């Protein structure tokens, strides 16, 4: 379940059913104002809702005072060990302060920070990390590390509540994906404060993205988690934001920019799809509209599973087809496929709807029919999947079972930014941002 409570970090709502907020962390020395602001802008441009900056030194506080004013997105001050810096970060105007109540110097110092946060109306993120649990939980940690992590988090929540402070979100971080999943599941049953999700030190862009997608994706699919940060070993923080968005887009939790779908290719492929897909992916980065673009390696299956895509291409040896919502737009010479696809996308976005030319569309349909006829007997992966689905449906009918059609638990907080016509076959009306 998404958390019941909501906090407001500089205007970004977290929890209580708000869209899952994407955050990243600057990798610059915060005191280096110019470098930090450059990175914050890159994070914001990539779609980051919030940014976190490390504040380990006095000189970082000076830069922070300017950063919180100039940053296009809210700034969280990341404090470790030093409660004086936490007090100063709040006074500097940080939109939120992240601290681990276990390493800040004892309950009195935590109380001092909380009093300052209350005075300034500043929310906090309180977090526990595997590897830095309080001493009295070390034995439990050896027996059951998940329970120890959750116990530590619950104790911190109790401490905050005793201090009459409820303006916080909670994080449990672990380098272990299974522990991250299990501990956040357990914690979400025990508290109703917003949860920050992340896998600590996830790794490189490749392995870290996969670990994060598995760990965070599993929790988000369960409806657990209100803000996410992907921790990657890269100096380009905006890469973390891009990965976070791909996870949210894959789960249909939020929409931002295009979605590219592409067949895996097989021996029926008749053009250099690797190059084509990469070029399309790169060119799509210039678009903000949440359009779905499909690339099929061949037209043997017709438009098949890509029929719902806003735009798509399918190729053959010398010619290819551009289509939209299952209807051919035009056939074009192979070498013009990508350029013509983008010409069609631009034309439709400009017009606010898909623009079909009757004659070009008819010629495309004829071409497609011919290819389908020529390959009618081919057992392609898509046709096999369709046959299997048909057989499963028939079996379910025979057993009197309904086919699984459970709506996503997250459907209620899905953010839609496209206007859709009432008829699903009518094609979408596009709204240019
Ligand atoms: S048969 Fe399917 S997987 Fe193979 S190239 Fe065609 S569309 Fe792609």
Tab-separated table of C-alpha atoms and ligand atoms in Angstrom:
chain	number	residue	atom	x	y	z
A	1	UNK	CA	0.000	0.000	0.000
A	2	UNK	CA	1.274	3.515	-0.699
A	3	UNK	CA	1.905	5.361	2.551
A	4	UNK	CA	-1.054	7.211	4.045
A	5	UNK	CA	0.874	10.249	5.222
A	6	UNK	CA	2.231	12.926	2.967
A	7	UNK	CA	5.058	15.409	3.359
A	8	UNK	CA	5.929	18.431	1.258
A	9	UNK	CA	9.551	18.856	0.201
A	10	UNK	CA	9.816	22.323	-1.278
A	11	UNK	CA	6.516	21.941	-3.106
A	12	UNK	CA	6.983	18.299	-4.127
A	13	UNK	CA	4.473	16.068	-2.369
A	14	UNK	CA	5.787	12.741	-1.167
A	15	UNK	CA	3.496	9.976	-0.018
A	16	UNK	CA	-0.238	9.854	0.460
A	17	UNK	CA	-0.777	8.650	-3.120
A	18	UNK	CA	1.251	11.420	-4.804
A	19	UNK	CA	3.203	10.381	-7.930
A	20	UNK	CA	6.445	8.622	-6.999
A	21	UNK	CA	9.055	11.405	-6.841
A	22	UNK	CA	12.380	10.931	-8.634
A	23	UNK	CA	15.479	12.129	-6.878
A	24	UNK	CA	19.193	12.030	-7.402
A	25	UNK	CA	22.265	13.219	-5.575
A	26	UNK	CA	24.953	15.601	-6.790
A	27	UNK	CA	28.413	14.113	-7.015
A	28	UNK	CA	30.243	17.410	-6.793
A	29	UNK	CA	31.702	19.098	-3.740
A	30	UNK	CA	28.716	21.180	-2.639
A	31	UNK	CA	31.037	24.080	-1.800
A	32	UNK	CA	31.856	24.237	-5.521
A	33	UNK	CA	28.773	26.274	-6.299
A	34	UNK	CA	29.143	26.392	-10.102
A	35	UNK	CA	29.828	22.677	-10.546
A	36	UNK	CA	27.001	21.770	-8.169
A	37	UNK	CA	24.498	24.036	-9.899
A	38	UNK	CA	25.500	22.629	-13.319
A	39	UNK	CA	24.790	19.145	-12.056
A	40	UNK	CA	21.524	20.143	-10.389
A	41	UNK	CA	20.342	21.647	-13.684
A	42	UNK	CA	21.271	18.434	-15.532
A	43	UNK	CA	19.303	16.434	-12.948
A	44	UNK	CA	16.297	18.746	-13.278
A	45	UNK	CA	16.454	18.660	-17.097
A	46	UNK	CA	16.482	14.859	-17.026
A	47	UNK	CA	13.292	14.907	-14.938
A	48	UNK	CA	14.558	14.877	-11.346
A	49	UNK	CA	11.914	16.187	-8.947
A	50	UNK	CA	14.296	16.641	-6.015
A	51	UNK	CA	18.062	16.756	-5.547
A	52	UNK	CA	20.205	15.859	-2.555
A	53	UNK	CA	23.573	17.473	-1.821
A	54	UNK	CA	26.157	16.216	0.657
A	55	UNK	CA	26.958	18.746	3.388
A	56	UNK	CA	29.987	17.401	5.256
A	57	UNK	CA	31.819	20.730	5.854
A	58	UNK	CA	31.143	24.280	7.037
A	59	UNK	CA	32.040	25.662	3.598
A	60	UNK	CA	29.256	23.563	2.051
A	61	UNK	CA	26.736	25.470	4.171
A	62	UNK	CA	27.808	28.753	2.545
A	63	UNK	CA	27.209	27.336	-0.948
A	64	UNK	CA	23.981	25.683	0.208
A	65	UNK	CA	22.514	29.090	1.105
A	66	UNK	CA	22.774	30.140	-2.558
A	67	UNK	CA	21.954	26.720	-4.009
A	68	UNK	CA	18.559	26.462	-2.277
A	69	UNK	CA	17.602	29.810	-3.802
A	70	UNK	CA	18.886	29.142	-7.324
A	71	UNK	CA	18.046	25.455	-7.709
A	72	UNK	CA	15.124	24.736	-10.059
A	73	UNK	CA	14.141	21.783	-7.839
A	74	UNK	CA	13.979	21.351	-4.045
A	75	UNK	CA	17.250	20.574	-2.286
A	76	UNK	CA	17.786	18.008	0.471
A	77	UNK	CA	20.864	18.502	2.651
A	78	UNK	CA	22.568	15.192	3.368
A	79	UNK	CA	24.092	15.230	6.850
A	80	UNK	CA	26.095	12.530	8.558
A	81	UNK	CA	27.466	12.556	12.127
A	82	UNK	CA	27.372	16.306	12.684
A	83	UNK	CA	24.232	17.734	14.239
A	84	UNK	CA	25.591	21.299	14.080
A	85	UNK	CA	25.665	21.052	10.298
A	86	UNK	CA	22.079	19.787	10.356
A	87	UNK	CA	21.034	22.874	12.348
A	88	UNK	CA	22.912	25.152	9.956
A	89	UNK	CA	21.474	23.425	6.865
A	90	UNK	CA	17.965	24.034	8.160
A	91	UNK	CA	18.814	27.678	8.827
A	92	UNK	CA	20.328	27.893	5.331
A	93	UNK	CA	16.909	27.051	3.904
A	94	UNK	CA	17.343	23.399	2.878
A	95	UNK	CA	13.966	22.060	1.752
A	96	UNK	CA	14.587	18.832	3.655
A	97	UNK	CA	17.375	17.334	5.747
A	98	UNK	CA	18.467	13.739	5.562
A	99	UNK	CA	20.017	12.264	8.657
A	100	UNK	CA	20.523	9.003	10.421
A	101	UNK	CA	19.354	9.577	14.020
A	102	UNK	CA	21.709	6.758	15.063
A	103	UNK	CA	24.899	8.560	14.105
A	104	UNK	CA	24.161	12.151	14.999
A	105	UNK	CA	25.412	12.059	18.592
A	106	UNK	CA	22.589	10.803	20.797
A	107	UNK	CA	18.917	11.584	21.520
A	108	UNK	CA	19.621	15.108	22.866
A	109	UNK	CA	21.235	16.171	19.623
A	110	UNK	CA	18.434	14.575	17.584
A	111	UNK	CA	15.955	16.558	19.730
A	112	UNK	CA	17.854	19.763	18.987
A	113	UNK	CA	17.682	19.140	15.221
A	114	UNK	CA	14.001	18.239	15.433
A	115	UNK	CA	13.260	21.447	17.383
A	116	UNK	CA	14.995	23.462	14.657
A	117	UNK	CA	13.141	21.570	11.902
A	118	UNK	CA	9.829	22.297	13.627
A	119	UNK	CA	10.741	25.958	13.982
A	120	UNK	CA	11.522	26.257	10.231
A	121	UNK	CA	8.810	23.832	9.028
A	122	UNK	CA	11.507	21.657	7.442
A	123	UNK	CA	10.742	18.005	6.698
A	124	UNK	CA	13.342	15.308	7.252
A	125	UNK	CA	14.317	11.985	5.853
A	126	UNK	CA	15.383	9.639	8.586
A	127	UNK	CA	17.160	6.561	7.472
A	128	UNK	CA	18.896	3.438	8.540
A	129	UNK	CA	21.559	1.610	6.569
A	130	UNK	CA	22.629	-1.976	6.869
A	131	UNK	CA	26.085	-1.823	8.421
A	132	UNK	CA	25.351	1.134	10.677
A	133	UNK	CA	22.689	-0.221	13.005
A	134	UNK	CA	22.662	0.725	16.716
A	135	UNK	CA	24.710	-1.572	18.977
A	136	UNK	CA	21.713	-3.059	20.806
A	137	UNK	CA	20.473	-4.474	17.465
A	138	UNK	CA	23.723	-6.174	16.438
A	139	UNK	CA	22.705	-9.547	17.829
A	140	UNK	CA	19.333	-9.396	16.091
A	141	UNK	CA	21.161	-8.326	12.931
A	142	UNK	CA	23.235	-11.516	13.035
A	143	UNK	CA	20.082	-13.621	13.480
A	144	UNK	CA	17.745	-11.759	11.153
A	145	UNK	CA	19.102	-8.735	9.352
A	146	UNK	CA	15.736	-7.758	7.880
A	147	UNK	CA	14.066	-7.603	11.280
A	148	UNK	CA	17.004	-5.651	12.690
A	149	UNK	CA	16.741	-3.033	9.931
A	150	UNK	CA	13.004	-2.659	10.426
A	151	UNK	CA	13.364	-2.541	14.206
A	152	UNK	CA	15.924	0.271	13.906
A	153	UNK	CA	13.630	2.241	11.602
A	154	UNK	CA	10.623	1.760	13.884
A	155	UNK	CA	12.662	2.900	16.902
A	156	UNK	CA	13.637	6.083	15.048
A	157	UNK	CA	10.007	6.682	14.133
A	158	UNK	CA	9.054	6.264	17.811
A	159	UNK	CA	11.753	8.739	18.777
A	160	UNK	CA	10.417	11.318	16.300
A	161	UNK	CA	6.870	10.825	17.539
A	162	UNK	CA	7.986	11.235	21.157
A	163	UNK	CA	9.460	14.556	20.054
A	164	UNK	CA	6.061	15.412	18.589
A	165	UNK	CA	7.461	15.555	15.036
A	166	UNK	CA	5.728	13.799	12.140
A	167	UNK	CA	7.040	15.685	9.121
A	168	UNK	CA	9.369	12.985	7.831
A	169	UNK	CA	9.888	10.122	5.431
A	170	UNK	CA	11.800	6.967	6.205
A	171	UNK	CA	14.381	4.949	4.349
A	172	UNK	CA	15.896	1.550	4.880
A	173	UNK	CA	18.920	0.990	2.705
A	174	UNK	CA	20.804	-2.185	2.074
A	175	UNK	CA	23.228	-3.401	-0.561
A	176	UNK	CA	21.208	-6.623	-0.692
A	177	UNK	CA	18.257	-6.575	-3.079
A	178	UNK	CA	16.300	-9.324	-1.243
A	179	UNK	CA	16.848	-7.543	2.104
A	180	UNK	CA	15.747	-4.218	0.646
A	181	UNK	CA	12.560	-5.810	-0.657
A	182	UNK	CA	11.805	-7.772	2.525
A	183	UNK	CA	12.567	-4.926	4.944
A	184	UNK	CA	10.537	-2.323	3.072
A	185	UNK	CA	7.621	-4.721	2.766
A	186	UNK	CA	7.722	-5.322	6.516
A	187	UNK	CA	8.210	-1.647	7.351
A	188	UNK	CA	5.282	-0.584	5.150
A	189	UNK	CA	3.050	-2.791	7.305
A	190	UNK	CA	4.273	-1.185	10.512
A	191	UNK	CA	4.325	2.549	9.719
A	192	UNK	CA	2.314	4.842	7.494
A	193	UNK	CA	5.009	7.469	6.824
A	194	UNK	CA	6.267	7.970	3.247
A	195	UNK	CA	9.064	5.626	2.201
A	196	UNK	CA	12.208	6.528	0.283
A	197	UNK	CA	13.510	3.569	-1.728
A	198	UNK	CA	17.008	2.864	-2.927
A	199	UNK	CA	19.621	0.153	-3.154
A	200	UNK	CA	22.843	1.272	-1.489
A	201	UNK	CA	25.930	1.240	-3.694
A	202	UNK	CA	24.009	-0.520	-6.430
A	203	UNK	CA	26.993	-0.533	-8.783
A	204	UNK	CA	27.794	0.553	-12.309
A	205	UNK	CA	25.294	1.909	-14.777
A	206	UNK	CA	24.658	-1.577	-16.115
A	207	UNK	CA	24.532	-3.757	-12.983
A	208	UNK	CA	23.240	-0.971	-10.729
A	209	UNK	CA	20.345	-0.233	-13.045
A	210	UNK	CA	19.367	-3.886	-13.131
A	211	UNK	CA	19.621	-4.330	-9.347
A	212	UNK	CA	17.579	-1.187	-8.818
A	213	UNK	CA	14.976	-2.208	-11.379
A	214	UNK	CA	14.543	-5.584	-9.667
A	215	UNK	CA	14.551	-4.277	-6.080
A	216	UNK	CA	12.675	-1.034	-6.463
A	217	UNK	CA	10.474	-2.346	-9.258
A	218	UNK	CA	9.280	-5.234	-7.085
A	219	UNK	CA	8.342	-2.869	-4.255
A	220	UNK	CA	6.769	-0.249	-6.505
A	221	UNK	CA	4.713	-2.926	-8.249
A	222	UNK	CA	3.362	-3.773	-4.785
A	223	UNK	CA	2.498	-0.104	-4.299
A	224	UNK	CA	5.324	0.394	-1.780
A	225	UNK	CA	7.575	3.450	-2.067
A	226	UNK	CA	6.927	7.158	-2.497
A	227	UNK	CA	10.243	8.475	-3.767
A	228	UNK	CA	13.186	6.711	-5.380
A	229	UNK	CA	16.860	7.291	-5.945
A	230	UNK	CA	18.969	5.060	-8.166
A	231	UNK	CA	22.537	4.961	-6.833
A	232	UNK	CA	24.968	4.464	-9.692
A	233	UNK	CA	28.749	4.665	-9.857
A	234	UNK	CA	28.813	7.461	-12.384
A	235	UNK	CA	29.677	11.130	-12.158
A	236	UNK	CA	26.696	11.890	-14.359
A	237	UNK	CA	23.875	12.093	-11.836
A	238	UNK	CA	21.325	12.615	-14.607
A	239	UNK	CA	21.925	8.987	-15.633
A	240	UNK	CA	20.369	7.958	-12.309
A	241	UNK	CA	17.315	10.023	-13.121
A	242	UNK	CA	16.930	8.431	-16.542
A	243	UNK	CA	17.024	4.947	-15.013
A	244	UNK	CA	14.472	5.953	-12.361
A	245	UNK	CA	12.144	7.159	-15.063
A	246	UNK	CA	12.475	3.983	-17.071
A	247	UNK	CA	11.443	1.993	-13.983
A	248	UNK	CA	8.441	4.234	-13.322
A	249	UNK	CA	7.450	4.242	-16.990
A	250	UNK	CA	7.744	0.457	-17.241
A	251	UNK	CA	5.354	0.117	-14.292
A	252	UNK	CA	3.053	2.785	-15.760
A	253	UNK	CA	3.361	4.768	-12.551
A	254	UNK	CA	4.365	7.960	-14.315
A	255	UNK	CA	4.730	9.109	-17.866
A	256	UNK	CA	7.489	11.267	-19.219
A	257	UNK	CA	8.683	11.425	-22.781
A	258	UNK	CA	8.480	8.640	-25.334
A	259	UNK	CA	8.485	4.917	-24.718
A	260	UNK	CA	10.368	2.811	-27.239
A	261	UNK	CA	9.369	-0.780	-27.826
A	262	UNK	CA	11.307	-3.058	-30.116
A	263	UNK	CA	11.120	-6.713	-31.068
A	264	UNK	CA	14.080	-8.853	-29.964
A	265	UNK	CA	14.835	-9.708	-33.643
A	266	UNK	CA	15.376	-13.184	-34.999
A	267	UNK	CA	16.478	-14.887	-38.198
A	268	UNK	CA	13.680	-13.162	-40.125
A	269	UNK	CA	15.230	-9.734	-39.643
A	270	UNK	CA	16.030	-8.118	-42.964
A	271	UNK	CA	17.682	-4.830	-42.045
A	272	UNK	CA	20.233	-3.406	-39.642
A	273	UNK	CA	17.824	-2.977	-36.769
A	274	UNK	CA	20.526	-2.448	-34.135
A	275	UNK	CA	21.610	0.790	-35.783
A	276	UNK	CA	18.045	1.871	-36.511
A	277	UNK	CA	16.805	1.298	-32.937
A	278	UNK	CA	19.771	3.164	-31.470
A	279	UNK	CA	19.213	6.101	-33.788
A	280	UNK	CA	15.508	6.213	-32.982
A	281	UNK	CA	16.221	6.024	-29.236
A	282	UNK	CA	18.668	8.915	-29.493
A	283	UNK	CA	16.374	11.084	-31.593
A	284	UNK	CA	13.440	10.418	-29.266
A	285	UNK	CA	15.390	12.043	-26.416
A	286	UNK	CA	14.483	15.397	-27.967
A	287	UNK	CA	10.760	14.731	-27.417
A	288	UNK	CA	8.796	15.369	-24.231
A	289	UNK	CA	5.511	13.848	-25.425
A	290	UNK	CA	4.702	10.433	-23.914
A	291	UNK	CA	4.364	8.750	-27.300
A	292	UNK	CA	4.949	5.048	-27.767
A	293	UNK	CA	7.152	4.146	-30.728
A	294	UNK	CA	7.536	0.561	-31.922
A	295	UNK	CA	10.238	-0.987	-34.076
A	296	UNK	CA	9.539	-4.373	-35.641
A	297	UNK	CA	12.297	-6.290	-37.367
A	298	UNK	CA	10.010	-7.641	-40.065
A	299	UNK	CA	6.452	-7.365	-41.342
A	300	UNK	CA	5.868	-11.118	-41.372
A	301	UNK	CA	3.444	-10.890	-38.418
A	302	UNK	CA	1.634	-7.844	-39.695
A	303	UNK	CA	1.641	-5.149	-37.028
A	304	UNK	CA	0.762	-7.690	-34.339
A	305	UNK	CA	1.554	-6.726	-30.760
A	306	UNK	CA	2.743	-3.269	-31.819
A	307	UNK	CA	-0.672	-2.334	-33.211
A	308	UNK	CA	-1.421	-0.135	-30.205
A	309	UNK	CA	1.753	1.961	-30.615
A	310	UNK	CA	1.344	5.637	-31.440
A	311	UNK	CA	3.950	5.261	-34.180
A	312	UNK	CA	6.017	2.417	-35.490
A	313	UNK	CA	8.118	1.045	-38.288
A	314	UNK	CA	8.527	-2.392	-39.676
A	315	UNK	CA	11.141	-3.234	-42.241
A	316	UNK	CA	11.728	-5.638	-45.096
A	317	UNK	CA	14.642	-5.944	-47.508
A	318	UNK	CA	14.244	-2.827	-49.608
A	319	UNK	CA	11.189	-1.153	-48.156
A	320	UNK	CA	9.617	-0.531	-44.813
A	321	UNK	CA	6.320	0.635	-43.437
A	322	UNK	CA	5.471	3.445	-41.054
A	323	UNK	CA	2.314	2.858	-39.070
A	324	UNK	CA	0.217	4.411	-36.353
A	325	UNK	CA	-2.291	2.656	-34.092
A	326	UNK	CA	-2.265	-0.444	-36.262
A	327	UNK	CA	-2.921	1.463	-39.492
A	328	UNK	CA	-0.313	1.966	-42.227
A	329	UNK	CA	0.754	5.569	-42.719
A	330	UNK	CA	3.039	5.008	-45.709
A	331	UNK	CA	5.649	2.663	-47.149
A	332	UNK	CA	9.067	4.136	-47.710
A	333	UNK	CA	12.455	3.038	-49.062
A	334	UNK	CA	14.475	1.289	-46.364
A	335	UNK	CA	17.137	4.008	-46.104
A	336	UNK	CA	14.482	6.666	-45.431
A	337	UNK	CA	12.643	4.758	-42.700
A	338	UNK	CA	13.981	6.678	-39.717
A	339	UNK	CA	13.816	10.160	-41.251
A	340	UNK	CA	10.309	9.559	-42.547
A	341	UNK	CA	9.200	8.134	-39.205
A	342	UNK	CA	10.252	11.346	-37.476
A	343	UNK	CA	8.648	13.443	-40.217
A	344	UNK	CA	5.363	11.616	-39.534
A	345	UNK	CA	5.747	11.983	-35.766
A	346	UNK	CA	6.375	15.724	-36.107
A	347	UNK	CA	3.474	16.145	-38.519
A	348	UNK	CA	1.058	14.406	-36.162
A	349	UNK	CA	2.316	16.200	-33.064
A	350	UNK	CA	1.959	19.504	-34.877
A	351	UNK	CA	-1.593	18.651	-35.934
A	352	UNK	CA	-2.511	17.275	-32.501
A	353	UNK	CA	-3.655	13.961	-34.032
A	354	UNK	CA	-2.322	11.283	-36.384
A	355	UNK	CA	-2.484	12.533	-39.953
A	356	UNK	CA	-3.283	9.822	-42.497
A	357	UNK	CA	-2.923	10.343	-46.258
A	358	UNK	CA	-5.568	8.092	-47.799
A	359	UNK	CA	-3.539	7.027	-50.867
A	360	UNK	CA	-0.249	6.510	-49.017
A	361	UNK	CA	-2.077	4.555	-46.314
A	362	UNK	CA	-3.770	2.309	-48.905
A	363	UNK	CA	-0.447	1.625	-50.659
A	364	UNK	CA	1.095	0.739	-47.302
A	365	UNK	CA	-1.788	-1.619	-46.444
A	366	UNK	CA	-1.390	-3.364	-49.797
A	367	UNK	CA	2.343	-3.836	-49.225
A	368	UNK	CA	1.720	-5.227	-45.746
A	369	UNK	CA	-0.911	-7.660	-47.003
A	370	UNK	CA	1.485	-8.967	-49.633
A	371	UNK	CA	4.252	-9.580	-47.102
A	372	UNK	CA	1.803	-11.305	-44.737
A	373	UNK	CA	0.507	-13.526	-47.527
A	374	UNK	CA	4.010	-14.454	-48.647
A	375	UNK	CA	4.850	-15.538	-45.095
A	376	UNK	CA	1.502	-16.954	-44.035
A	377	UNK	CA	2.957	-20.313	-42.974
A	378	UNK	CA	5.819	-18.947	-40.848
A	379	UNK	CA	5.707	-19.825	-37.167
A	380	UNK	CA	7.193	-16.636	-35.772
A	381	UNK	CA	7.712	-16.016	-32.020
A	382	UNK	CA	4.691	-13.706	-32.075
A	383	UNK	CA	2.471	-16.243	-33.814
A	384	UNK	CA	3.556	-18.958	-31.379
A	385	UNK	CA	2.762	-16.648	-28.463
A	386	UNK	CA	-0.647	-15.860	-29.974
A	387	UNK	CA	-1.353	-19.594	-30.416
A	388	UNK	CA	-0.342	-20.272	-26.805
A	389	UNK	CA	-2.549	-17.447	-25.549
A	390	UNK	CA	-5.460	-18.768	-27.593
A	391	UNK	CA	-4.969	-22.282	-26.200
A	392	UNK	CA	-4.758	-20.940	-22.622
A	393	UNK	CA	-7.952	-18.923	-23.118
A	394	UNK	CA	-9.748	-21.962	-24.515
A	395	UNK	CA	-8.587	-24.084	-21.562
A	396	UNK	CA	-9.671	-21.425	-19.069
A	397	UNK	CA	-13.081	-21.228	-20.729
A	398	UNK	CA	-13.402	-25.003	-20.573
A	399	UNK	CA	-12.610	-24.958	-16.843
A	400	UNK	CA	-14.984	-22.081	-16.262
A	401	UNK	CA	-12.143	-19.777	-15.129
A	402	UNK	CA	-11.925	-16.078	-15.800
A	403	UNK	CA	-8.739	-14.877	-17.475
A	404	UNK	CA	-6.526	-12.856	-15.148
A	405	UNK	CA	-7.301	-9.183	-15.668
A	406	UNK	CA	-6.423	-7.726	-12.274
A	407	UNK	CA	-5.971	-3.971	-12.462
A	408	UNK	CA	-2.681	-2.581	-11.228
A	409	UNK	CA	-2.700	-1.676	-7.547
A	410	UNK	CA	-0.976	1.506	-8.586
A	411	UNK	CA	-3.613	2.510	-11.098
A	412	UNK	CA	-5.034	5.164	-8.819
A	413	UNK	CA	-1.838	7.180	-8.786
A	414	UNK	CA	-0.989	6.815	-12.464
A	415	UNK	CA	-0.295	10.177	-14.089
A	416	UNK	CA	-1.733	10.574	-17.549
A	417	UNK	CA	-0.530	13.417	-19.687
A	418	UNK	CA	-2.052	12.367	-23.006
A	419	UNK	CA	-5.548	13.208	-24.151
A	420	UNK	CA	-7.205	10.071	-25.439
A	421	UNK	CA	-10.174	9.803	-27.751
A	422	UNK	CA	-13.182	7.970	-26.383
A	423	UNK	CA	-12.781	5.240	-28.980
A	424	UNK	CA	-9.629	3.211	-28.439
A	425	UNK	CA	-9.324	2.664	-32.186
A	426	UNK	CA	-9.683	6.314	-33.070
A	427	UNK	CA	-6.054	7.080	-32.288
A	428	UNK	CA	-4.761	9.503	-29.716
A	429	UNK	CA	-4.889	13.234	-29.827
A	430	UNK	CA	-1.437	14.493	-28.968
A	431	UNK	CA	-0.805	17.393	-26.689
A	432	UNK	CA	2.453	19.187	-27.313
A	433	UNK	CA	4.079	20.373	-24.118
B	1	LIG	S1	9.555	-12.442	-36.473
B	1	LIG	FE1	9.225	-11.120	-34.682
B	1	LIG	S2	11.178	-11.149	-33.569
B	1	LIG	FE2	11.604	-11.895	-35.640
B	1	LIG	S3	12.252	-10.058	-36.740
B	1	LIG	FE3	10.061	-10.337	-37.125
B	1	LIG	S4	9.075	-9.049	-35.562
B	1	LIG	FE4	11.202	-9.327	-34.902
